[in-house]
Amino acid sequence: MEDGRNGLPRPPRRIPANAGSLTQLEVPSRPAAPQPPGRRPWLFGRILAGFVVLLVIIAAGAGAGWFVHERRLGMNTDEILKSAGPAVVRVLATTCGSSGEASGVLIDNGRVLTAASAVANPRSIVIVTSDGRIRRANLLGTSADGVAVLQSIGLDGTPMHLAAADPDPKAQRALIGYTAAGKQTINQVGSTADPRALSEVMNAAKLGGPVVDKSGGLIGLVTGATVQASAIVPLEKLRGYVAASPLGLDLATAGTCALSRGPQAAVVPALQVARTPLNVEVQRLFGNYVTLENQQDFRALQSLYSARFAKGMTEARDLNNHRTSYFFNPRITDVAPDGSYARMAYDILFAPTATGAGGQNCNRLDVRFQLVRVDGKLLIDRTVPMATPVSCDSD
């Protein structure tokens, strides 16, 4: 060609063997964007979390400590009453001026500890167990702090064990005793370090009741002339009174008064028949009869008798028959549909020297009372024994 260049086309440019395809787009790589530095833990949060963990640990420790404390110093009164209750008895007596009623505790060989205020100068004493058995007893001695030791006749129950030692001063204690109606109860009385006032749980029938620890062991006895004057005689003293050779006891003497009484509280016979208006009326009549007999208010008794019965059962005859008597455990077992008679079983305590006693001091009686209604009032018209009297301690 005239421009001096070769007119032939140029051969294609050789592409190196390791070159990429012309169709690939090589995007240049970019450096990764810098990441923000990691956030440091929040200092207050860490402190708060640690504090919460500490509180949980303390609470758990306190809870465990409370549980251990309760197990060591607390008590289960239901379990104690179940295990120790059979050794706690009622004490009933006719005396020359004492109350004639207390609780007591069987310790060994038929011996019973009770309150001396209930049995001073006795004419007769019986022990009534929690299952209703009755046994005669004699007064062996009394102490200056108001404890009386009785020797029962034929009582074979399981005694209460004396505790090996006084409990922890902060450990709970309980009093087991009876109500005037004969129901056995248990009440916590606090610890020796923080005692509960005895007057808050006491009645006169609970005098002589045992104070026990959480295992049901005997650690004290409640004594006193009255509920307000009641106090707990400690274990150390009781050990001396129940030793083989007792310490601190004065020998007791039986009462010699011609007129002796038992407990004076009002009596309500158990109604073992349907609770109809008529039967409740009979229960009220017999309750008044038993209560007035025990109070030896023989003049007031005349108001419960028909004119015919009063002619035979005069004040003088009532006095002669019941000058040392105490009626207890009355049960109404039958009432005629028309109210013409009612039957009552009961136990009666009296002096062994009483007329017709024959050396006994307690009998079981079963009597049918003939009744009449005068001016709308139910009265006793006659009494008929339904069985021969037997000793109270006959099972």
Short mmCIF file of C-alpha atoms in Angstrom, two decimals:
data_model
loop_
_atom_site.label_atom_id
_atom_site.label_comp_id
_atom_site.label_asym_id
_atom_site.label_seq_id
_atom_site.Cartn_x
_atom_site.Cartn_y
_atom_site.Cartn_z
CA MET A 1 0.00 0.00 0.00
CA GLU A 2 1.14 3.55 -0.71
CA ASP A 3 1.29 4.55 2.98
CA GLY A 4 4.16 2.11 3.31
CA ARG A 5 2.24 -0.33 5.50
CA ASN A 6 1.81 -3.91 4.52
CA GLY A 7 -1.60 -4.44 3.22
CA LEU A 8 -1.90 -7.91 4.72
CA PRO A 9 -3.81 -8.22 8.02
CA ARG A 10 -1.82 -8.70 11.22
CA PRO A 11 -1.89 -11.98 12.99
CA PRO A 12 -3.82 -12.02 16.29
CA ARG A 13 -1.90 -11.28 19.47
CA ARG A 14 -0.92 -14.38 21.35
CA ILE A 15 -2.59 -14.63 24.72
CA PRO A 16 -0.54 -16.13 27.46
CA ALA A 17 -1.71 -19.59 28.49
CA ASN A 18 -2.37 -18.59 32.04
CA ALA A 19 -4.48 -15.55 31.20
CA GLY A 20 -8.10 -15.53 32.16
CA SER A 21 -10.95 -15.59 29.80
CA LEU A 22 -11.90 -12.29 28.34
CA THR A 23 -15.46 -12.90 29.48
CA GLN A 24 -14.52 -13.02 33.25
CA LEU A 25 -14.84 -9.82 35.14
CA GLU A 26 -12.25 -9.56 37.83
CA VAL A 27 -13.71 -7.49 40.63
CA PRO A 28 -10.93 -6.12 42.70
CA SER A 29 -11.13 -7.34 46.28
CA ARG A 30 -11.79 -4.77 48.97
CA PRO A 31 -10.48 -4.94 52.52
CA ALA A 32 -13.18 -6.06 55.07
CA ALA A 33 -14.86 -3.25 56.94
CA PRO A 34 -13.40 -2.95 60.43
CA GLN A 35 -15.68 -4.42 63.14
CA PRO A 36 -16.48 -2.30 66.22
CA PRO A 37 -14.60 -3.44 69.28
CA GLY A 38 -16.58 -5.88 71.59
CA ARG A 39 -18.53 -4.21 74.42
CA ARG A 40 -16.96 -4.72 77.80
CA PRO A 41 -19.21 -6.33 80.43
CA TRP A 42 -21.34 -3.85 82.37
CA LEU A 43 -19.59 -3.45 85.70
CA PHE A 44 -22.74 -2.65 87.74
CA GLY A 45 -24.57 -5.63 86.26
CA ARG A 46 -21.78 -7.92 87.30
CA ILE A 47 -21.90 -6.54 90.83
CA LEU A 48 -25.72 -6.86 90.95
CA ALA A 49 -25.63 -10.47 89.72
CA GLY A 50 -23.07 -11.34 92.34
CA PHE A 51 -25.19 -9.72 95.02
CA VAL A 52 -28.27 -11.70 93.94
CA VAL A 53 -26.30 -14.94 94.06
CA LEU A 54 -25.07 -14.01 97.52
CA LEU A 55 -28.63 -13.35 98.69
CA VAL A 56 -29.77 -16.72 97.33
CA ILE A 57 -26.95 -18.46 99.16
CA ILE A 58 -27.73 -16.62 102.40
CA ALA A 59 -31.47 -17.36 102.06
CA ALA A 60 -30.81 -21.02 101.39
CA GLY A 61 -28.51 -21.17 104.39
CA ALA A 62 -31.04 -19.39 106.57
CA GLY A 63 -33.79 -21.73 105.42
CA ALA A 64 -31.67 -24.75 106.17
CA GLY A 65 -30.74 -23.26 109.51
CA TRP A 66 -34.39 -22.61 110.36
CA PHE A 67 -35.28 -26.18 109.41
CA VAL A 68 -32.49 -27.57 111.57
CA HIS A 69 -33.49 -25.21 114.40
CA GLU A 70 -37.12 -26.35 114.23
CA ARG A 71 -36.13 -30.00 114.24
CA ARG A 72 -33.82 -29.47 117.19
CA LEU A 73 -35.95 -27.15 119.31
CA GLY A 74 -39.52 -27.56 118.04
CA MET A 75 -42.00 -30.33 118.82
CA ASN A 76 -44.88 -32.25 117.24
CA THR A 77 -47.57 -32.17 119.92
CA ASP A 78 -49.80 -34.69 118.13
CA GLU A 79 -47.05 -37.27 118.07
CA ILE A 80 -46.12 -36.55 121.69
CA LEU A 81 -49.72 -36.97 122.87
CA LYS A 82 -49.96 -40.24 120.97
CA SER A 83 -46.82 -41.69 122.53
CA ALA A 84 -46.85 -40.12 126.02
CA GLY A 85 -50.59 -39.63 126.59
CA PRO A 86 -51.30 -43.18 127.86
CA ALA A 87 -48.98 -42.54 130.85
CA VAL A 88 -50.97 -39.44 131.88
CA VAL A 89 -53.89 -40.17 134.21
CA ARG A 90 -56.71 -38.45 136.06
CA VAL A 91 -56.57 -38.38 139.85
CA LEU A 92 -59.89 -38.23 141.72
CA ALA A 93 -60.27 -38.18 145.49
CA THR A 94 -62.59 -37.48 148.38
CA THR A 95 -60.69 -35.40 150.91
CA CYS A 96 -61.08 -33.34 154.04
CA GLY A 97 -60.73 -30.06 152.18
CA SER A 98 -58.56 -30.43 149.06
CA SER A 99 -59.80 -30.06 145.50
CA GLY A 100 -59.97 -33.82 144.92
CA GLU A 101 -59.12 -33.52 141.22
CA ALA A 102 -55.86 -33.38 139.31
CA SER A 103 -53.86 -34.86 136.47
CA GLY A 104 -50.94 -37.18 137.16
CA VAL A 105 -48.22 -39.21 135.47
CA LEU A 106 -47.36 -42.88 135.86
CA ILE A 107 -43.62 -43.29 136.44
CA ASP A 108 -42.74 -46.83 137.54
CA ASN A 109 -44.09 -49.82 139.49
CA GLY A 110 -47.55 -48.26 139.57
CA ARG A 111 -46.37 -45.05 141.22
CA VAL A 112 -47.98 -41.80 140.12
CA LEU A 113 -46.83 -38.20 140.55
CA THR A 114 -49.53 -35.57 140.97
CA ALA A 115 -50.30 -32.28 142.75
CA ALA A 116 -50.42 -32.49 146.54
CA SER A 117 -53.09 -29.76 146.57
CA ALA A 118 -55.61 -32.25 145.16
CA VAL A 119 -55.08 -35.13 147.58
CA ALA A 120 -54.18 -33.70 150.98
CA ASN A 121 -55.91 -35.54 153.86
CA PRO A 122 -57.66 -38.04 151.57
CA ARG A 123 -60.42 -40.46 152.49
CA SER A 124 -60.18 -42.25 149.14
CA ILE A 125 -58.23 -41.91 145.87
CA VAL A 126 -58.60 -43.48 142.44
CA ILE A 127 -56.58 -43.27 139.25
CA VAL A 128 -58.44 -43.12 135.93
CA THR A 129 -56.37 -44.05 132.87
CA SER A 130 -56.71 -42.52 129.43
CA ASP A 131 -58.62 -45.62 128.26
CA GLY A 132 -61.10 -45.42 131.16
CA ARG A 133 -59.72 -48.02 133.59
CA ILE A 134 -60.06 -47.17 137.29
CA ARG A 135 -57.60 -48.22 139.99
CA ARG A 136 -57.47 -47.45 143.69
CA ALA A 137 -54.42 -45.62 145.04
CA ASN A 138 -52.76 -44.69 148.33
CA LEU A 139 -50.89 -41.51 149.15
CA LEU A 140 -47.23 -42.27 149.97
CA GLY A 141 -45.87 -38.79 150.60
CA THR A 142 -45.77 -35.13 149.63
CA SER A 143 -43.00 -32.59 149.06
CA ALA A 144 -42.57 -28.99 150.14
CA ASP A 145 -42.93 -27.82 146.53
CA GLY A 146 -46.33 -29.48 146.09
CA VAL A 147 -45.62 -32.90 144.57
CA ALA A 148 -47.55 -35.94 145.81
CA VAL A 149 -46.45 -39.54 145.19
CA LEU A 150 -49.25 -42.12 144.94
CA GLN A 151 -49.03 -45.90 144.86
CA SER A 152 -51.73 -47.33 142.63
CA ILE A 153 -53.14 -50.81 143.17
CA GLY A 154 -52.96 -53.01 140.08
CA LEU A 155 -52.15 -50.30 137.54
CA ASP A 156 -49.98 -51.92 134.85
CA GLY A 157 -49.72 -49.21 132.21
CA THR A 158 -46.57 -48.10 130.42
CA PRO A 159 -44.81 -45.42 132.51
CA MET A 160 -43.40 -42.16 131.21
CA HIS A 161 -39.61 -42.08 131.15
CA LEU A 162 -37.70 -39.35 132.92
CA ALA A 163 -35.62 -37.34 130.47
CA ALA A 164 -31.86 -37.98 130.65
CA ALA A 165 -31.22 -34.26 131.07
CA ASP A 166 -32.95 -30.91 130.91
CA PRO A 167 -33.59 -29.79 127.31
CA ASP A 168 -31.92 -26.87 125.58
CA PRO A 169 -33.14 -23.65 127.31
CA LYS A 170 -34.66 -22.57 123.97
CA ALA A 171 -36.38 -25.92 123.28
CA GLN A 172 -40.16 -26.04 123.35
CA ARG A 173 -41.99 -27.84 126.17
CA ALA A 174 -45.57 -29.07 126.52
CA LEU A 175 -48.04 -29.77 129.31
CA ILE A 176 -50.32 -32.82 129.15
CA GLY A 177 -53.38 -32.87 131.38
CA TYR A 178 -57.14 -33.24 131.62
CA THR A 179 -60.07 -30.89 131.51
CA ALA A 180 -62.73 -31.05 134.22
CA ALA A 181 -64.84 -33.05 131.74
CA GLY A 182 -62.11 -35.69 131.54
CA LYS A 183 -60.68 -34.87 128.10
CA GLN A 184 -56.92 -35.24 127.72
CA THR A 185 -55.18 -32.26 126.09
CA ILE A 186 -51.67 -31.05 125.29
CA ASN A 187 -50.50 -27.41 125.24
CA GLN A 188 -47.13 -25.90 124.48
CA VAL A 189 -45.78 -23.84 127.38
CA GLY A 190 -42.78 -22.24 125.69
CA SER A 191 -39.16 -22.81 126.64
CA THR A 192 -37.32 -22.21 129.89
CA ALA A 193 -35.67 -19.20 128.24
CA ASP A 194 -39.00 -17.85 126.97
CA PRO A 195 -41.80 -19.47 129.00
CA ARG A 196 -45.51 -19.11 128.30
CA ALA A 197 -47.71 -18.12 131.23
CA LEU A 198 -49.23 -21.29 132.64
CA SER A 199 -52.48 -19.46 133.36
CA GLU A 200 -53.05 -19.23 129.60
CA VAL A 201 -53.43 -23.01 129.26
CA MET A 202 -54.28 -24.18 132.78
CA ASN A 203 -57.42 -25.27 134.55
CA ALA A 204 -57.59 -26.76 138.05
CA ALA A 205 -57.82 -30.31 136.67
CA LYS A 206 -54.45 -29.90 134.91
CA LEU A 207 -52.57 -29.36 138.18
CA GLY A 208 -50.30 -32.37 138.59
CA GLY A 209 -49.87 -32.71 134.85
CA PRO A 210 -46.43 -33.58 133.42
CA VAL A 211 -44.31 -31.17 131.39
CA VAL A 212 -42.55 -33.05 128.60
CA ASP A 213 -39.81 -32.47 126.03
CA LYS A 214 -40.07 -33.13 122.30
CA SER A 215 -39.46 -36.86 122.80
CA GLY A 216 -42.23 -37.15 125.42
CA GLY A 217 -39.77 -37.42 128.30
CA LEU A 218 -40.76 -36.09 131.72
CA ILE A 219 -38.93 -32.84 132.53
CA GLY A 220 -41.28 -31.22 135.06
CA LEU A 221 -44.58 -31.35 136.94
CA VAL A 222 -47.10 -28.54 137.42
CA THR A 223 -48.08 -28.00 141.05
CA GLY A 224 -49.78 -25.30 143.10
CA ALA A 225 -52.77 -24.68 145.29
CA THR A 226 -54.50 -22.75 142.48
CA VAL A 227 -54.09 -22.14 138.77
CA GLN A 228 -52.76 -18.64 139.47
CA ALA A 229 -50.14 -20.02 141.86
CA SER A 230 -49.12 -22.90 139.60
CA ALA A 231 -45.44 -23.52 138.88
CA ILE A 232 -43.29 -26.20 137.27
CA VAL A 233 -41.23 -28.42 139.58
CA PRO A 234 -38.02 -29.20 137.63
CA LEU A 235 -36.58 -32.55 136.62
CA GLU A 236 -33.79 -32.43 139.21
CA LYS A 237 -36.35 -32.36 142.03
CA LEU A 238 -38.50 -35.09 140.50
CA ARG A 239 -35.54 -37.47 140.33
CA GLY A 240 -35.25 -37.33 144.11
CA TYR A 241 -38.96 -37.98 144.65
CA VAL A 242 -39.03 -41.11 142.47
CA ALA A 243 -35.72 -42.61 143.61
CA ALA A 244 -35.65 -46.05 145.23
CA SER A 245 -35.07 -44.21 148.51
CA PRO A 246 -37.07 -41.00 147.94
CA LEU A 247 -35.58 -37.68 149.00
CA GLY A 248 -37.55 -34.67 150.19
CA LEU A 249 -40.87 -36.42 150.84
CA ASP A 250 -42.91 -36.22 154.01
CA LEU A 251 -44.93 -39.30 154.89
CA ALA A 252 -48.64 -38.74 154.33
CA THR A 253 -51.56 -39.61 156.58
CA ALA A 254 -55.11 -40.42 155.57
CA GLY A 255 -57.89 -38.02 156.42
CA THR A 256 -60.15 -38.75 159.34
CA CYS A 257 -62.93 -36.21 158.79
CA ALA A 258 -66.51 -37.48 158.94
CA LEU A 259 -67.60 -35.39 155.97
CA SER A 260 -65.38 -35.51 152.88
CA ARG A 261 -65.93 -34.28 149.33
CA GLY A 262 -64.70 -34.83 145.83
CA PRO A 263 -64.48 -32.25 143.03
CA GLN A 264 -67.21 -29.62 143.10
CA ALA A 265 -67.60 -28.75 139.41
CA ALA A 266 -70.95 -29.19 137.67
CA VAL A 267 -71.39 -32.60 136.03
CA VAL A 268 -73.11 -33.32 132.71
CA PRO A 269 -73.92 -37.02 132.16
CA ALA A 270 -72.98 -38.51 128.80
CA LEU A 271 -76.08 -39.04 126.67
CA GLN A 272 -75.83 -42.51 125.12
CA VAL A 273 -79.31 -42.34 123.59
CA ALA A 274 -80.79 -40.13 120.90
CA ARG A 275 -80.65 -36.41 121.61
CA THR A 276 -84.41 -35.80 121.71
CA PRO A 277 -86.01 -32.99 123.74
CA LEU A 278 -87.17 -35.54 126.35
CA ASN A 279 -83.75 -37.15 126.65
CA VAL A 280 -82.07 -33.75 126.99
CA GLU A 281 -84.55 -32.94 129.78
CA VAL A 282 -83.57 -36.18 131.53
CA GLN A 283 -79.89 -35.31 131.06
CA ARG A 284 -80.46 -31.95 132.73
CA LEU A 285 -82.33 -33.57 135.65
CA PHE A 286 -79.61 -36.17 136.24
CA GLY A 287 -76.87 -33.57 135.84
CA ASN A 288 -78.43 -31.51 138.63
CA TYR A 289 -78.86 -34.64 140.75
CA VAL A 290 -75.21 -35.72 140.44
CA THR A 291 -73.86 -32.18 140.89
CA LEU A 292 -75.89 -31.54 144.06
CA GLU A 293 -74.91 -34.93 145.50
CA ASN A 294 -71.23 -34.05 144.96
CA GLN A 295 -71.72 -30.64 146.52
CA GLN A 296 -73.61 -32.29 149.39
CA ASP A 297 -76.42 -29.78 149.06
CA PHE A 298 -78.98 -32.27 150.30
CA ARG A 299 -81.64 -29.62 150.90
CA ALA A 300 -81.54 -28.53 147.24
CA LEU A 301 -81.78 -32.18 146.22
CA GLN A 302 -85.27 -32.34 147.72
CA SER A 303 -86.50 -30.15 144.87
CA LEU A 304 -85.62 -32.92 142.40
CA TYR A 305 -87.67 -35.55 144.25
CA SER A 306 -91.36 -36.28 144.08
CA ALA A 307 -93.30 -35.89 147.34
CA ARG A 308 -93.39 -39.65 147.76
CA PHE A 309 -89.64 -40.10 147.23
CA ALA A 310 -88.78 -37.14 149.47
CA LYS A 311 -90.59 -38.80 152.38
CA GLY A 312 -88.17 -41.71 152.23
CA MET A 313 -85.03 -39.92 151.03
CA THR A 314 -84.89 -37.13 153.57
CA GLU A 315 -82.01 -34.69 153.98
CA ALA A 316 -80.79 -36.69 156.96
CA ARG A 317 -80.86 -39.97 155.04
CA ASP A 318 -79.10 -38.45 152.03
CA LEU A 319 -76.42 -37.09 154.36
CA ASN A 320 -75.98 -40.46 156.02
CA ASN A 321 -75.72 -42.25 152.68
CA HIS A 322 -73.45 -39.79 150.87
CA ARG A 323 -71.40 -37.89 153.46
CA THR A 324 -68.16 -39.14 151.83
CA SER A 325 -69.44 -39.81 148.29
CA TYR A 326 -68.34 -38.49 144.93
CA PHE A 327 -70.29 -39.42 141.76
CA PHE A 328 -68.35 -39.48 138.48
CA ASN A 329 -68.48 -40.80 134.93
CA PRO A 330 -72.31 -40.81 134.66
CA ARG A 331 -73.86 -42.23 131.46
CA ILE A 332 -77.55 -42.21 130.52
CA THR A 333 -78.13 -45.53 128.79
CA ASP A 334 -81.92 -45.73 128.41
CA VAL A 335 -84.99 -43.48 128.54
CA ALA A 336 -88.60 -44.65 128.26
CA PRO A 337 -90.45 -43.12 125.30
CA ASP A 338 -93.03 -41.66 127.68
CA GLY A 339 -90.41 -40.47 130.19
CA SER A 340 -91.65 -42.83 132.92
CA TYR A 341 -88.12 -44.03 133.67
CA ALA A 342 -84.48 -43.49 132.73
CA ARG A 343 -81.41 -45.60 133.40
CA MET A 344 -78.02 -44.22 134.43
CA ALA A 345 -74.72 -45.99 135.06
CA TYR A 346 -72.09 -44.20 137.12
CA ASP A 347 -69.11 -44.68 139.42
CA ILE A 348 -69.12 -43.57 143.04
CA LEU A 349 -66.12 -42.93 145.27
CA PHE A 350 -66.45 -43.08 149.06
CA ALA A 351 -64.46 -43.67 152.24
CA PRO A 352 -63.60 -47.33 152.96
CA THR A 353 -65.16 -46.82 156.40
CA ALA A 354 -68.50 -45.62 155.03
CA THR A 355 -71.66 -47.54 155.86
CA GLY A 356 -71.81 -50.62 153.67
CA ALA A 357 -68.41 -49.96 152.09
CA GLY A 358 -66.97 -53.30 153.16
CA GLY A 359 -63.43 -51.96 152.90
CA GLN A 360 -63.94 -50.82 149.30
CA ASN A 361 -63.77 -47.19 148.21
CA CYS A 362 -65.23 -47.18 144.70
CA ASN A 363 -68.19 -48.99 143.11
CA ARG A 364 -69.84 -49.15 139.71
CA LEU A 365 -73.60 -48.67 139.88
CA ASP A 366 -76.39 -49.18 137.34
CA VAL A 367 -79.69 -47.67 138.46
CA ARG A 368 -83.10 -47.17 136.91
CA PHE A 369 -84.82 -44.00 138.09
CA GLN A 370 -88.62 -44.01 138.02
CA LEU A 371 -89.75 -40.54 136.93
CA VAL A 372 -92.99 -38.56 137.24
CA ARG A 373 -94.03 -35.23 135.85
CA VAL A 374 -95.50 -32.77 138.34
CA ASP A 375 -96.72 -29.38 137.13
CA GLY A 376 -94.74 -29.94 133.93
CA LYS A 377 -91.49 -30.73 135.79
CA LEU A 378 -89.77 -34.10 135.59
CA LEU A 379 -88.93 -35.49 139.06
CA ILE A 380 -87.29 -38.60 140.55
CA ASP A 381 -89.94 -40.85 142.09
CA ARG A 382 -88.02 -44.03 142.92
CA THR A 383 -84.69 -45.77 142.30
CA VAL A 384 -84.19 -49.42 141.39
CA PRO A 385 -80.73 -51.03 141.21
CA MET A 386 -80.31 -52.91 137.92
CA ALA A 387 -77.19 -54.84 138.95
CA THR A 388 -75.22 -55.67 142.04
CA PRO A 389 -72.55 -53.01 142.69
CA VAL A 390 -69.04 -54.09 141.71
CA SER A 391 -65.67 -52.57 142.47
CA CYS A 392 -64.63 -49.78 140.09
CA ASP A 393 -61.32 -51.54 139.37
CA SER A 394 -63.10 -54.62 137.98
CA ASP A 395 -62.39 -54.63 134.23
#
